[in-house]
Amino acid sequence: MIRSFKDKTSQAVSNGKAPKGFPSDLVRPAQRKL
């Protein structure tokens, strides 16, 4: 379980959202790795 995130981008990806400037096709693979 992740207790905190370094930045808001990581937190948004963990929640399944694609933040501005982050490729939307990488959200699912990034979620699996988190």
N, CA, C and O of each residue as an XYZ file, in Angstrom:
136
protein
N       0.843     -1.186      0.000
C       0.000      0.000      0.000
C       0.880      1.238      0.000
O       1.805      1.351      0.805
N       0.595      2.152     -0.891
C       1.343      3.406     -0.973
C       0.739      4.383      0.025
O      -0.466      4.635      0.010
N       1.586      4.932      0.892
C       1.106      5.853      1.921
C       1.053      7.292      1.435
O       0.161      8.048      1.819
N       2.009      7.676      0.586
C       2.019      9.041      0.063
C       2.697      9.052     -1.302
O       3.406      8.114     -1.667
N       2.468     10.114     -2.036
C       3.042     10.274     -3.364
C       3.942     11.494     -3.382
O       3.712     12.467     -2.664
N       4.977     11.428     -4.219
C       5.911     12.552     -4.327
C       5.270     13.740     -5.034
O       5.499     14.891     -4.664
N       4.470     13.453     -6.047
C       3.835     14.539     -6.794
C       2.393     14.186     -7.147
O       1.962     13.043     -6.996
N       1.676     15.170     -7.609
C       0.252     14.992     -7.920
C       0.041     14.140     -9.170
O      -1.013     13.522     -9.325
N       1.031     14.100    -10.062
C       0.907     13.285    -11.268
C       0.815     11.809    -10.900
O      -0.045     11.095    -11.415
N       1.685     11.352    -10.022
C       1.661      9.952     -9.587
C       0.355      9.614     -8.895
O      -0.198      8.532     -9.094
N      -0.128     10.516     -8.102
C      -1.381     10.288     -7.394
C      -2.548     10.200     -8.373
O      -3.423      9.349     -8.213
N      -2.569     11.056     -9.371
C      -3.643     11.039    -10.365
C      -3.612      9.744    -11.172
O      -4.660      9.156    -11.438
N      -2.419      9.294    -11.564
C      -2.296      8.048    -12.321
C      -2.768      6.875    -11.471
O      -3.431      5.967    -11.973
N      -2.432      6.892    -10.205
C      -2.870      5.832     -9.304
C      -4.391      5.774     -9.208
O      -4.965      4.699     -9.037
N      -5.033      6.918     -9.317
C      -6.495      6.987     -9.265
C      -7.146      6.723    -10.617
O      -8.373      6.725    -10.724
N      -6.335      6.497    -11.655
C      -6.879      6.169    -12.966
C      -7.151      7.351    -13.865
O      -7.833      7.208    -14.880
N      -6.638      8.506    -13.519
C      -6.849      9.704    -14.330
C      -5.563     10.050    -15.068
O      -4.467      9.848    -14.546
N      -5.702     10.574    -16.288
C      -4.546     10.992    -17.073
C      -4.342     12.487    -16.883
O      -5.103     13.281    -17.434
N      -3.331     12.892    -16.115
C      -3.096     14.319    -15.910
C      -2.602     15.005    -17.182
O      -2.142     14.348    -18.116
N      -2.702     16.313    -17.204
C      -2.265     17.098    -18.357
C      -0.772     16.866    -18.587
O       0.030     16.949    -17.657
N      -0.413     16.575    -19.830
C       0.977     16.344    -20.180
C       1.416     14.901    -20.015
O       2.571     14.576    -20.292
N       0.526     14.032    -19.570
C       0.845     12.611    -19.404
C       0.105     11.832    -20.480
O      -1.109     11.984    -20.617
N       0.805     10.998    -21.248
C       0.147     10.257    -22.328
C      -0.955      9.340    -21.792
O      -0.718      8.540    -20.887
N      -2.139      9.461    -22.346
C      -3.281      8.691    -21.845
C      -3.112      7.190    -22.073
O      -3.682      6.388    -21.333
N      -2.337      6.798    -23.086
C      -2.139      5.370    -23.328
C      -1.183      4.731    -22.317
O      -1.054      3.507    -22.287
N      -0.521      5.527    -21.500
C       0.383      4.981    -20.488
C      -0.249      4.895    -19.104
O       0.396      4.439    -18.160
N      -1.482      5.321    -18.972
C      -2.120      5.320    -17.652
C      -2.305      3.892    -17.147
O      -1.957      3.599    -16.003
N      -2.842      3.002    -17.970
C      -3.085      1.618    -17.531
C      -1.791      0.894    -17.155
O      -1.737      0.290    -16.083
N      -0.732      0.928    -17.998
C       0.517      0.267    -17.593
C       1.121      0.875    -16.321
O       1.670      0.157    -15.485
N       1.018      2.185    -16.185
C       1.552      2.839    -14.987
C       0.755      2.430    -13.760
O       1.325      2.253    -12.684
N      -0.549      2.279    -13.906
C      -1.396      1.838    -12.796
C      -1.013      0.439    -12.341
O      -0.974      0.165    -11.142
N      -0.731     -0.443    -13.283
C      -0.332     -1.805    -12.929
C       0.967     -1.801    -12.132
O       1.125     -2.584    -11.196
N       1.890     -0.926    -12.498
C       3.183     -0.883    -11.817
C       3.103     -0.224    -10.445
O       3.937     -0.485     -9.577
N       2.103      0.627    -10.250
C       1.927      1.242     -8.932
C       1.176      0.287     -8.042
O       0.916      0.601     -6.880
